[in-house]
XYZ file of C-alpha atoms in Angstrom:
736
model
C -22.422 -26.671 -56.970
C -20.912 -28.509 -53.994
C -18.719 -31.122 -52.750
C -20.778 -34.276 -52.000
C -18.110 -36.602 -50.882
C -14.450 -36.991 -50.354
C -12.514 -40.185 -50.715
C -8.970 -40.335 -49.215
C -6.350 -43.257 -49.230
C -2.987 -44.012 -47.723
C -2.333 -40.622 -45.973
C -1.240 -41.319 -42.460
C -4.011 -42.917 -40.400
C -6.495 -42.243 -43.257
C -5.839 -45.402 -45.051
C -9.423 -45.504 -46.772
C -11.554 -42.687 -45.620
C -14.812 -41.680 -46.972
C -16.441 -38.408 -45.723
C -19.891 -37.056 -46.802
C -20.077 -33.286 -46.609
C -23.141 -31.233 -45.815
C -24.446 -28.329 -48.129
C -23.215 -25.637 -45.688
C -21.580 -26.776 -42.388
C -19.953 -30.027 -41.537
C -18.814 -30.680 -37.854
C -15.969 -33.228 -37.531
C -15.546 -34.782 -34.147
C -13.510 -37.415 -32.435
C -10.885 -38.193 -29.953
C -7.225 -37.071 -30.081
C -5.002 -38.540 -32.908
C -8.023 -39.742 -35.125
C -7.026 -37.991 -38.257
C -8.813 -34.566 -38.043
C -5.634 -32.613 -38.405
C -4.370 -35.073 -41.056
C -7.456 -34.243 -43.260
C -6.643 -30.548 -43.092
C -2.985 -31.395 -44.001
C -3.769 -33.501 -47.143
C -6.387 -30.953 -48.443
C -3.821 -28.206 -48.037
C -1.102 -30.332 -49.826
C -3.454 -31.066 -52.832
C -5.723 -28.163 -53.232
C -4.577 -25.539 -50.649
C -1.815 -22.952 -50.522
C 0.810 -25.874 -50.350
C -0.436 -27.231 -53.686
C 1.761 -25.136 -55.871
C 4.857 -27.334 -54.879
C 5.345 -30.889 -53.742
C 5.089 -30.745 -49.853
C 4.664 -34.281 -49.344
C 6.854 -35.995 -46.775
C 7.726 -39.848 -46.744
C 6.027 -40.202 -43.437
C 2.782 -38.827 -44.868
C 2.393 -42.282 -46.472
C 0.536 -44.770 -44.085
C 2.555 -47.618 -42.506
C 0.887 -50.320 -44.613
C 1.830 -48.475 -47.959
C 5.174 -48.066 -46.886
C 5.695 -51.624 -46.055
C 4.176 -52.736 -49.359
C 6.609 -50.301 -51.146
C 9.607 -51.643 -49.186
C 8.688 -55.212 -50.005
C 8.312 -54.560 -53.779
C 11.424 -52.769 -53.867
C 13.252 -55.438 -52.059
C 11.919 -58.655 -53.795
C 9.160 -57.927 -56.288
C 6.469 -59.839 -54.258
C 3.886 -57.220 -55.064
C 2.935 -56.065 -58.614
C 3.464 -52.267 -58.282
C 1.010 -51.187 -60.853
C -1.645 -52.367 -58.760
C -0.750 -50.221 -55.854
C -1.983 -46.741 -55.042
C -0.123 -43.940 -53.598
C -1.871 -41.173 -51.576
C -4.979 -40.106 -53.344
C -7.623 -37.637 -52.705
C -10.922 -37.970 -54.771
C -13.568 -35.157 -54.657
C -17.189 -35.628 -55.967
C -18.698 -32.398 -57.064
C -22.568 -32.245 -57.685
C -24.053 -29.617 -59.681
C -27.568 -28.661 -60.809
C -29.382 -26.860 -63.623
C -28.810 -23.502 -62.098
C -24.886 -23.880 -62.005
C -22.720 -22.174 -64.463
C -20.726 -24.983 -65.962
C -17.991 -23.132 -68.061
C -15.177 -24.050 -65.896
C -16.116 -27.926 -65.728
C -17.739 -28.648 -69.007
C -14.363 -29.909 -70.485
C -14.300 -32.402 -67.399
C -17.432 -34.033 -68.225
C -16.756 -37.602 -69.256
C -20.244 -38.722 -69.558
C -23.061 -37.324 -71.794
C -25.820 -38.806 -69.629
C -28.159 -35.897 -68.513
C -28.897 -37.649 -65.270
C -25.229 -37.690 -64.342
C -24.546 -34.558 -62.560
C -21.324 -35.541 -60.714
C -17.778 -34.307 -61.799
C -14.940 -36.037 -59.989
C -11.522 -34.628 -59.404
C -8.552 -36.961 -58.424
C -5.405 -35.853 -56.885
C -2.738 -38.244 -56.259
C 0.814 -38.651 -54.950
C 2.005 -41.805 -56.952
C 4.722 -43.811 -58.257
C 4.375 -45.030 -61.885
C 6.141 -48.254 -63.010
C 9.004 -46.360 -64.732
C 9.755 -44.416 -61.608
C 9.362 -47.455 -59.583
C 12.202 -49.165 -61.566
C 14.263 -46.031 -61.310
C 13.639 -45.844 -57.528
C 14.746 -49.684 -57.323
C 17.894 -48.917 -58.962
C 18.792 -45.802 -57.047
C 18.124 -47.686 -53.843
C 20.762 -50.402 -54.756
C 23.197 -47.708 -55.434
C 22.293 -46.044 -51.910
C 22.605 -49.263 -50.146
C 25.977 -49.865 -51.397
C 27.208 -46.554 -50.062
C 25.230 -46.046 -46.931
C 24.264 -49.442 -45.460
C 27.019 -49.351 -43.051
C 25.276 -46.426 -41.219
C 21.880 -48.461 -40.692
C 21.305 -51.406 -38.575
C 19.501 -53.278 -41.255
C 18.217 -53.075 -44.761
C 14.544 -51.746 -43.778
C 16.330 -48.827 -41.908
C 18.482 -48.045 -44.885
C 15.549 -48.061 -47.135
C 13.656 -45.820 -44.774
C 16.587 -43.155 -44.768
C 16.741 -43.362 -48.587
C 13.065 -42.864 -49.123
C 12.760 -40.035 -46.665
C 15.412 -38.162 -48.533
C 14.741 -38.958 -52.123
C 11.082 -39.934 -52.516
C 10.178 -36.669 -54.250
C 12.524 -37.881 -57.202
C 10.124 -40.588 -57.937
C 6.775 -39.979 -56.491
C 4.809 -37.302 -58.504
C 1.712 -35.190 -58.088
C -1.000 -35.847 -60.607
C -4.307 -34.253 -61.204
C -7.250 -35.835 -62.984
C -10.811 -35.603 -63.922
C -12.283 -38.982 -63.652
C -15.494 -40.570 -64.853
C -18.520 -41.222 -62.527
C -20.194 -44.151 -63.586
C -23.935 -43.819 -62.531
C -24.577 -47.572 -63.010
C -22.365 -48.652 -60.379
C -22.531 -45.309 -58.416
C -18.679 -45.144 -58.229
C -15.684 -43.770 -60.257
C -14.242 -45.577 -63.221
C -10.546 -44.742 -62.923
C -9.600 -46.024 -66.339
C -11.650 -43.150 -67.923
C -9.818 -39.706 -67.000
C -8.561 -36.541 -68.197
C -5.117 -35.260 -67.368
C -5.680 -31.723 -65.961
C -2.068 -30.916 -66.043
C -1.571 -31.754 -69.709
C -5.064 -30.009 -70.425
C -3.572 -26.887 -68.336
C -6.930 -26.701 -66.448
C -6.957 -23.901 -63.895
C -8.186 -25.649 -60.849
C -8.400 -22.776 -58.923
C -11.295 -21.592 -60.796
C -13.117 -24.937 -59.862
C -12.270 -25.191 -56.280
C -10.773 -22.902 -53.670
C -9.617 -24.298 -50.325
C -8.594 -22.052 -47.356
C -8.373 -22.794 -43.641
C -7.986 -21.451 -40.223
C -5.465 -23.520 -38.388
C -5.546 -24.533 -34.797
C -1.955 -23.309 -34.213
C -3.023 -19.662 -34.312
C -0.238 -17.038 -33.379
C -2.239 -16.137 -30.386
C -0.324 -14.338 -27.304
C -1.042 -11.964 -24.730
C 2.593 -11.084 -24.155
C 3.105 -7.276 -23.868
C 4.086 -5.761 -27.077
C 2.855 -8.587 -29.257
C 0.473 -7.466 -31.772
C -1.309 -10.475 -33.144
C -4.693 -8.720 -33.704
C -3.024 -5.474 -34.907
C -1.215 -7.513 -37.716
C -4.486 -9.252 -38.537
C -6.254 -5.787 -39.203
C -3.413 -5.046 -41.605
C -4.065 -8.185 -43.468
C -7.884 -7.730 -43.420
C -7.262 -4.060 -45.052
C -5.153 -5.470 -47.615
C -7.799 -8.022 -48.729
C -10.652 -5.420 -48.718
C -9.211 -2.284 -49.919
C -10.745 -2.561 -53.393
C -14.141 -3.363 -51.932
C -16.644 -0.971 -53.062
C -18.450 -0.862 -49.720
C -15.369 0.365 -48.047
C -13.926 2.602 -50.640
C -14.987 5.747 -48.950
C -13.192 4.745 -45.727
C -10.135 4.015 -47.744
C -10.235 7.361 -49.418
C -10.532 9.126 -46.123
C -7.598 6.901 -44.910
C -5.256 8.011 -47.527
C -6.259 11.718 -47.341
C -5.767 11.603 -43.496
C -2.352 9.747 -43.601
C -0.534 13.096 -43.198
C -2.639 14.136 -40.268
C -2.692 12.969 -36.518
C -3.200 9.467 -34.869
C -6.575 10.716 -33.773
C -8.219 11.530 -37.244
C -6.729 8.388 -38.476
C -8.472 6.390 -35.575
C -11.884 7.963 -36.380
C -11.279 6.726 -40.024
C -10.465 3.195 -38.640
C -13.946 3.206 -37.021
C -15.646 3.188 -40.523
C -13.029 0.863 -42.107
C -13.249 -1.917 -39.639
C -16.786 -1.445 -38.593
C -18.094 -4.777 -39.926
C -15.535 -6.829 -38.457
C -15.721 -5.095 -35.117
C -19.462 -5.522 -34.901
C -19.118 -9.254 -35.455
C -16.495 -9.294 -32.705
C -18.992 -7.734 -30.485
C -21.688 -10.421 -31.480
C -19.042 -13.326 -30.814
C -17.500 -12.024 -27.698
C -20.653 -11.926 -25.480
C -19.325 -8.848 -23.817
C -21.546 -6.415 -21.802
C -22.452 -3.213 -23.615
C -19.755 -0.293 -23.419
C -17.744 -2.456 -20.925
C -14.996 -4.037 -23.229
C -15.202 -3.147 -26.860
C -12.249 -3.490 -29.344
C -11.219 -0.387 -31.741
C -8.501 -0.204 -34.252
C -6.451 2.797 -33.701
C -3.734 4.462 -35.524
C -0.065 4.228 -34.208
C 1.948 5.878 -37.110
C 5.598 5.466 -36.887
C 6.352 6.088 -40.630
C 4.321 6.702 -43.702
C 3.227 3.321 -44.742
C -0.387 2.090 -45.365
C -1.426 0.290 -42.260
C 1.370 -2.299 -42.116
C 2.991 -1.764 -38.718
C 0.888 1.254 -37.953
C -2.603 0.096 -36.656
C -3.147 -1.263 -33.195
C -6.045 -3.149 -31.950
C -7.124 -2.028 -28.396
C -10.011 -2.511 -26.027
C -12.281 0.392 -25.570
C -12.865 0.432 -21.714
C -14.996 3.655 -21.145
C -12.604 6.465 -21.672
C -9.484 4.419 -21.636
C -7.734 2.307 -24.511
C -5.960 -0.693 -23.250
C -3.604 -2.836 -25.222
C -4.749 -6.098 -26.931
C -2.502 -7.993 -24.619
C -4.477 -6.949 -21.584
C -7.145 -9.463 -22.440
C -7.000 -13.074 -22.045
C -5.978 -15.674 -24.639
C -9.719 -16.714 -25.008
C -10.799 -13.310 -26.308
C -7.681 -13.025 -28.502
C -8.321 -16.314 -30.045
C -11.964 -15.588 -30.715
C -11.299 -12.039 -31.993
C -8.354 -13.301 -34.301
C -10.592 -16.039 -35.858
C -13.214 -13.418 -36.770
C -10.502 -11.181 -38.272
C -9.051 -14.165 -40.242
C -12.368 -15.656 -41.257
C -13.358 -12.305 -42.686
C -10.265 -11.925 -44.474
C -10.566 -15.458 -45.927
C -14.180 -14.658 -46.903
C -12.858 -11.654 -48.757
C -10.244 -13.792 -50.678
C -12.888 -16.245 -51.734
C -15.007 -13.396 -52.923
C -11.817 -11.875 -54.754
C -12.692 -8.556 -53.239
C -9.244 -7.120 -54.412
C -10.318 -7.750 -58.088
C -13.525 -6.660 -59.109
C -13.377 -8.396 -62.614
C -12.450 -11.995 -61.057
C -15.179 -14.313 -60.317
C -15.108 -16.725 -57.079
C -14.441 -20.289 -57.651
C -17.259 -22.800 -58.399
C -16.829 -24.579 -55.160
C -15.210 -22.827 -52.060
C -14.276 -24.884 -49.045
C -13.376 -23.385 -45.639
C -11.707 -25.479 -43.176
C -11.649 -23.985 -39.374
C -9.627 -26.224 -37.084
C -10.376 -26.592 -33.358
C -11.947 -22.920 -32.863
C -12.138 -23.864 -28.988
C -8.504 -23.181 -28.281
C -8.123 -21.214 -25.184
C -11.764 -20.333 -24.897
C -14.239 -21.162 -21.950
C -17.478 -22.941 -22.612
C -19.584 -19.947 -22.827
C -17.157 -18.558 -25.737
C -17.588 -21.829 -27.458
C -21.350 -21.785 -27.317
C -21.431 -18.063 -28.698
C -19.072 -19.203 -31.547
C -20.776 -21.998 -32.856
C -24.253 -20.182 -32.549
C -22.979 -17.183 -34.469
C -20.736 -18.851 -37.049
C -23.414 -19.977 -39.456
C -24.681 -16.224 -39.750
C -21.138 -14.941 -40.300
C -20.334 -17.339 -43.164
C -23.730 -16.957 -44.747
C -23.652 -13.112 -44.615
C -20.068 -13.421 -46.067
C -21.148 -15.504 -49.013
C -24.650 -14.663 -49.848
C -24.091 -11.357 -51.831
C -25.168 -8.805 -49.105
C -23.387 -5.471 -48.498
C -22.868 -5.150 -52.352
C -20.262 -8.232 -52.340
C -19.933 -10.964 -54.832
C -21.938 -14.192 -53.843
C -20.363 -17.394 -54.046
C -21.051 -21.106 -53.018
C -19.389 -22.084 -49.587
C -19.026 -25.057 -47.694
C -17.342 -25.241 -44.226
C -15.879 -27.920 -42.257
C -15.002 -27.361 -38.598
C -13.030 -29.884 -36.490
C -13.442 -29.787 -32.670
C -12.745 -31.501 -29.513
C -15.415 -29.388 -27.583
C -18.386 -31.108 -26.316
C -19.734 -27.581 -25.891
C -19.609 -26.930 -29.525
C -21.203 -30.379 -30.218
C -24.170 -29.593 -27.986
C -24.935 -26.596 -30.003
C -24.557 -28.330 -33.435
C -27.282 -29.719 -35.813
C -27.087 -33.476 -35.187
C -27.217 -34.272 -38.712
C -24.176 -32.164 -39.569
C -21.900 -34.182 -37.432
C -19.292 -36.629 -38.629
C -17.554 -38.766 -36.092
C -13.912 -39.935 -36.712
C -13.024 -43.096 -34.984
C -10.177 -45.554 -35.351
C -11.211 -49.094 -36.345
C -9.577 -52.359 -34.988
C -6.592 -51.980 -37.347
C -5.931 -48.392 -35.914
C -7.155 -46.641 -39.006
C -9.691 -44.064 -39.346
C -13.139 -44.234 -40.524
C -15.793 -41.419 -40.746
C -19.447 -42.041 -39.724
C -22.363 -39.676 -40.294
C -24.567 -39.443 -37.399
C -27.430 -39.398 -39.904
C -26.573 -43.152 -40.268
C -27.745 -43.713 -36.710
C -31.314 -42.778 -37.714
C -31.391 -45.267 -40.293
C -30.289 -47.950 -37.752
C -32.761 -46.948 -35.130
C -35.485 -46.913 -37.772
C -34.970 -50.664 -38.186
C -36.312 -51.207 -34.537
C -39.691 -52.869 -34.507
C -40.964 -50.843 -31.446
C -40.223 -47.139 -30.938
C -37.246 -46.942 -32.946
C -37.851 -43.331 -34.352
C -39.010 -42.250 -30.614
C -35.723 -43.815 -29.271
C -33.610 -41.839 -31.926
C -35.338 -38.644 -31.266
C -34.679 -39.068 -27.528
C -31.108 -39.976 -28.067
C -30.499 -37.017 -30.345
C -32.071 -34.649 -27.736
C -30.477 -36.236 -24.729
C -26.713 -36.189 -26.201
C -26.957 -32.552 -27.654
C -28.370 -31.227 -24.405
C -26.712 -33.295 -21.825
C -23.942 -35.604 -22.583
C -22.108 -34.813 -25.761
C -18.856 -35.518 -24.070
C -19.226 -39.297 -24.641
C -18.274 -38.484 -28.394
C -14.736 -37.840 -27.142
C -14.478 -40.664 -24.533
C -12.663 -44.096 -24.756
C -15.056 -45.776 -22.434
C -18.299 -45.146 -20.886
C -20.221 -45.906 -17.780
C -23.990 -45.855 -18.108
C -25.667 -45.540 -14.667
C -29.398 -45.364 -13.530
C -29.570 -42.188 -11.241
C -28.413 -39.451 -8.958
C -26.972 -41.816 -6.263
C -24.557 -43.546 -8.750
C -23.766 -40.346 -10.374
C -22.502 -38.952 -7.147
C -20.723 -42.032 -5.878
C -19.329 -43.666 -9.060
C -16.303 -41.168 -9.314
C -15.593 -41.988 -5.487
C -15.784 -45.541 -6.235
C -13.329 -45.197 -9.024
C -10.888 -43.544 -6.899
C -11.329 -46.114 -4.215
C -10.666 -48.832 -6.537
C -7.590 -47.133 -8.004
C -6.153 -46.629 -4.316
C -6.957 -50.339 -3.628
C -5.629 -51.867 -6.718
C -1.843 -51.778 -6.736
C -1.291 -53.044 -10.173
C 1.112 -50.552 -11.772
C 0.682 -51.825 -15.410
C -2.791 -50.733 -15.566
C -3.929 -47.162 -15.929
C -5.845 -45.874 -13.039
C -9.679 -45.551 -13.614
C -9.503 -41.867 -13.014
C -6.580 -41.520 -15.322
C -8.663 -43.002 -18.296
C -10.886 -41.232 -20.616
C -14.240 -42.314 -19.249
C -17.399 -40.524 -19.634
C -20.179 -41.186 -16.908
C -23.742 -40.997 -18.239
C -27.166 -41.043 -16.308
C -29.590 -42.881 -18.475
C -32.143 -44.124 -15.909
C -33.086 -47.792 -16.648
C -33.241 -46.987 -20.524
C -29.617 -48.004 -21.333
C -31.014 -50.282 -23.980
C -31.821 -46.940 -26.068
C -28.274 -46.378 -26.163
C -26.972 -49.630 -27.355
C -26.929 -48.704 -31.066
C -25.365 -45.461 -30.348
C -22.505 -47.116 -28.143
C -22.030 -49.728 -31.082
C -21.817 -46.844 -33.537
C -19.061 -45.016 -31.771
C -17.119 -48.146 -30.999
C -16.122 -47.797 -27.350
C -16.312 -50.124 -24.368
C -19.177 -49.508 -22.029
C -20.159 -50.584 -18.511
C -23.850 -50.583 -17.675
C -24.617 -50.475 -13.886
C -28.315 -51.187 -13.399
C -30.669 -52.590 -10.687
C -31.933 -56.031 -10.953
C -35.576 -54.765 -10.046
C -36.978 -58.145 -8.827
C -40.643 -58.673 -8.706
C -43.269 -61.290 -8.519
C -46.813 -61.707 -10.038
C -49.818 -61.069 -7.720
C -53.560 -60.565 -8.186
C -54.509 -57.286 -9.322
C -57.094 -55.974 -6.970
C -59.406 -52.740 -7.061
C -59.465 -50.186 -4.090
C -62.040 -52.522 -2.280
C -59.795 -55.506 -2.460
C -61.778 -57.370 -4.992
C -59.561 -59.279 -7.520
C -60.062 -57.898 -11.083
C -60.938 -60.462 -13.854
C -59.910 -60.867 -17.483
C -62.269 -61.175 -20.129
C -61.963 -65.081 -19.989
C -62.815 -65.008 -16.159
C -59.410 -65.762 -15.091
C -57.626 -63.507 -12.359
C -55.936 -60.530 -13.571
C -52.224 -60.451 -12.428
C -49.734 -57.674 -12.056
C -46.142 -57.250 -11.319
C -45.145 -56.210 -7.822
C -41.840 -55.247 -6.365
C -40.376 -57.928 -4.066
C -37.068 -59.113 -2.383
C -34.849 -61.048 -4.748
C -35.265 -64.390 -3.062
C -39.072 -64.160 -3.333
C -39.326 -62.945 -6.788
C -39.804 -64.712 -10.331
C -39.137 -61.798 -12.624
C -37.730 -58.504 -13.356
C -39.277 -55.312 -14.472
C -35.752 -53.910 -15.730
C -36.099 -53.412 -19.514
C -32.418 -53.044 -20.120
C -31.828 -56.693 -18.675
C -34.643 -58.110 -20.860
C -33.309 -56.275 -23.850
C -29.593 -57.331 -23.538
C -30.377 -60.984 -22.334
C -33.332 -61.686 -24.439
C -31.958 -64.579 -26.270
C -30.145 -65.962 -23.202
C -33.327 -65.754 -21.027
C -35.300 -67.471 -23.927
C -32.916 -70.196 -23.942
C -32.728 -70.733 -20.171
C -36.561 -70.537 -19.730
C -36.835 -73.310 -22.529
C -34.876 -75.624 -20.181
C -35.359 -74.665 -16.755
C -39.089 -73.517 -16.466
C -40.633 -69.995 -15.868
C -38.621 -68.461 -13.168
C -36.776 -65.572 -14.977
C -35.117 -64.325 -11.643
C -33.151 -67.706 -11.262
C -31.458 -66.883 -14.709
C -30.035 -63.596 -13.175
C -29.346 -65.068 -9.968
C -27.026 -67.811 -11.424
C -25.449 -65.858 -14.262
C -21.816 -65.991 -14.067
C -19.837 -62.680 -13.865
C -18.145 -63.927 -17.351
C -21.441 -64.139 -18.991
C -22.152 -60.543 -18.199
C -19.614 -59.493 -20.871
C -21.751 -59.131 -24.077
C -21.107 -58.650 -27.888
C -23.508 -58.055 -30.585
C -23.651 -60.711 -33.352
C -26.187 -61.038 -36.108
C -28.038 -58.232 -34.465
C -28.421 -59.948 -31.194
C -26.528 -59.672 -27.767
C -24.761 -62.566 -26.577
C -22.174 -63.434 -23.988
C -18.577 -63.418 -25.276
C -15.138 -62.912 -23.658
C -14.500 -60.556 -26.672
C -17.591 -58.332 -25.948
C -17.279 -54.658 -25.304
C -20.467 -54.380 -23.245
C -20.691 -55.310 -19.548
C -23.941 -55.330 -17.800
C -23.781 -55.624 -13.889
C -26.523 -55.767 -11.401
C -26.933 -56.762 -7.709
C -25.572 -60.167 -6.938
C -25.557 -62.234 -3.757
C -22.787 -60.892 -1.255
C -21.716 -61.654 2.200
C -21.390 -59.060 4.890
C -18.952 -58.896 7.918
C -21.450 -60.676 10.068
C -21.391 -63.595 7.629
C -24.871 -63.122 6.221
C -25.602 -63.649 2.432
C -28.041 -61.222 0.846
C -28.890 -60.376 -2.889
C -30.122 -56.819 -2.978
C -32.682 -55.407 -5.337
C -31.217 -51.891 -5.524
C -28.115 -49.841 -4.822
C -29.288 -48.577 -1.483
C -30.183 -52.115 0.041
C -26.828 -53.386 -1.564
C -24.836 -50.618 0.218
C -26.767 -51.040 3.539
C -25.891 -54.791 3.595
C -22.204 -54.206 3.743
C -21.901 -50.934 5.382
C -24.745 -50.867 7.983
C -21.953 -50.334 10.739
C -20.979 -47.015 9.043
C -24.475 -45.660 9.297
C -24.972 -47.039 12.850
C -21.663 -45.382 14.006
C -22.571 -42.038 12.118
C -26.424 -42.173 12.869
C -26.436 -38.230 13.586
C -24.694 -37.428 10.444
C -26.904 -39.229 7.933
C -29.414 -36.496 7.715
C -30.968 -37.936 4.467
C -32.274 -40.937 6.401
C -35.409 -41.180 8.123
C -36.437 -44.031 10.815
C -32.590 -43.995 11.560
C -33.006 -46.212 14.737
C -34.272 -49.073 12.346
C -30.402 -49.663 11.563
C -29.530 -50.950 14.941
C -32.677 -52.143 16.199
C -32.456 -55.761 17.225
C -35.025 -58.581 17.956
C -34.790 -59.261 21.812
C -35.132 -62.932 21.413
C -32.443 -63.686 18.776
C -30.135 -60.643 18.903
C -30.576 -60.201 15.041
C -31.395 -56.975 13.400
C -35.299 -56.404 13.003
C -35.081 -54.939 9.611
C -33.341 -56.338 6.778
C -31.474 -54.298 4.087
C -34.631 -54.577 1.672
C -36.764 -52.948 4.450
C -34.261 -50.256 5.244
C -34.075 -49.253 1.663
C -37.944 -48.999 1.542
C -38.534 -47.346 4.754
C -35.339 -45.211 5.397
C -34.473 -43.228 2.272
C -35.895 -39.831 2.029
C -33.783 -38.601 -0.659
C -31.395 -40.697 -2.671
C -29.067 -37.924 -3.881
C -28.893 -36.626 -0.449
C -28.018 -40.053 0.897
C -25.105 -40.295 -1.606
C -23.829 -36.818 -0.379
C -23.913 -38.074 3.259
C -21.912 -41.159 2.210
C -19.340 -38.876 0.802
C -19.416 -36.293 3.786
C -18.830 -39.268 6.122
C -15.884 -40.808 4.313
C -12.607 -40.879 6.020
C -10.419 -38.132 4.849
C -6.707 -37.527 5.374
C -5.428 -34.558 3.206
C -7.900 -36.090 0.644
C -10.853 -38.455 0.900
C -9.766 -42.096 0.804
C -13.199 -43.746 1.368
C -11.594 -46.490 3.450
C -14.377 -46.864 5.825
C -16.937 -48.077 3.423
C -17.191 -50.898 0.802
C -18.395 -50.809 -2.886
C -21.119 -53.337 -3.628
C -19.469 -56.459 -5.320
C -21.473 -55.983 -8.742
C -20.336 -52.332 -9.185
C -16.675 -53.315 -8.019
C -16.719 -56.326 -10.508
C -17.827 -53.897 -13.539
C -15.300 -51.126 -12.599
C -12.548 -53.580 -12.334
C -13.410 -55.114 -15.832
C -13.722 -51.508 -17.313
C -10.231 -50.694 -15.808
C -8.511 -53.679 -17.133
C -10.050 -53.917 -20.594
């Protein structure tokens, strides 16, 4: 038995959320303030440890719902019966192997093919209580309106203090209609009237992000957790011997008790070793006795670090280790609670859901890798019946901001939370991406496979970005951050956040940015693509003897050859051809066969793109901008359209290199830069030729640019210019 899906309405930013859960582990990711903590909160209020009482606050309702409520109370414009409150719908799937005794009375459909039971929890206002609320507000308004600036504020104050008198928590089993593949809300069983024990069906527990972790001296966070772990496992058969020894040794010395604790906490200490990534015998935790009075464990156990022959207090270790170790203690304790270890006769619930919030707190990347690599084993071992424990069905949700954790996850387990245009949250399964890529006619499956490997291995931080810059190679990777700072320094607009203060991810994609278009669209962020125009022309294809190759029809075989932009007729850049496919076809229909003319004449505003009807087209409302080399005038008054970043940079920064010839170690033929024709006095080699003949290593060239930048206390890069196409793109990204 498992939870297949959760639907949530009207809770904070989660106005209408649908979340699919994986059979074992679901990883929820997303930027800050996109509803991950809200999901934990609403689950806890409906089915967790806060469900025994009404813990909802008025501000838990989303803004739109509160507005409708106020309008309805004020002037009856909205029919209240049709309005929903906060609701949580849980879809539970079962199979022929599951025991159905706890849910049999909740089955509203005798169809044997229907193997879904639906539980609905709502915090809602029925029509009778709505009318009472309306009356009470009139009374409240007459008494307290003078304290508020307007009627809306008066209503907000009233609702915050008195909503619990009118809104009620209701629990239902709702019919699932297999014909429409959705719930039929009109057919339900009232679980409260039927006195159904929901805890037998579903058990929810969580490890919150706000863990009580500190390394202040005399604080005993881990020591307190060791006491809790004992309390939950003391009747566990596998530890009964250790418990007996403990009780017998209570009257003896601390040293004897500490020896018993070695057995008592062996399982969890071994797990800590596995997670901590510590060197053998260097830093190992122990639980030792520190008896002050004759009580069982509470206040009398201390977690220390076993450092060779010395026991060091837990506060001597960093917050990262404390956080990781405390999580393991807490998870082990919760697994014991799921199993109901303290009651041999009690059975675990049919469905058990564990929520771990932001496990990365205070931990460095290596610890985060270790956590996500090992957590599956810990959860499986705790639920599969090993060590003579009870087995039970366990599903786990982990929320995270950590790109390091994401990089170690199964791609299919990831759920992406993002805000839509209305500022409400939607949940997207990364599995859906595979479906989108499979629709591609050419290489869709291969593209998805590449994307999946690339993102998990290299650039998973893009999931947490607000904007992205997709670049071609090492040169741009090294220089783009400097260019962003340079633009921030030069652009004095105070109402626009500096580029380096924005949440921008820079990703190196070669000239394959077209593979990422569905992904960028999927996660819904703005993106700037910086690419090369890669100009070329068609020439005869010759063999090694210089003889022109022939086609089967006897005509000359042609091939594309790189050439300066002003001599070119086409581009070899796949990204340009992909994003401008429709526009190119339209242009060539009217203007002939010169593809390069289209790119040369394209206005900067037409480089902003949006996808409509599955085709990219220019639009001022677009969220993509694709920039490439354009015609630019240098300080000598010469116009030039570069083919690559290197010749674009040489064209406007030639004097920088001439003045620092001895410092640009990455360049060969360095004298080509200032060599001039004796007759005309013009440079003998143009920027295209310099890029072709002088670059030894592109990354080294980028480093030389940075090393030769003007510095005061910090580099200000004022002695070189940014190529126009990159500057245009970065300014667009900054201001949009």
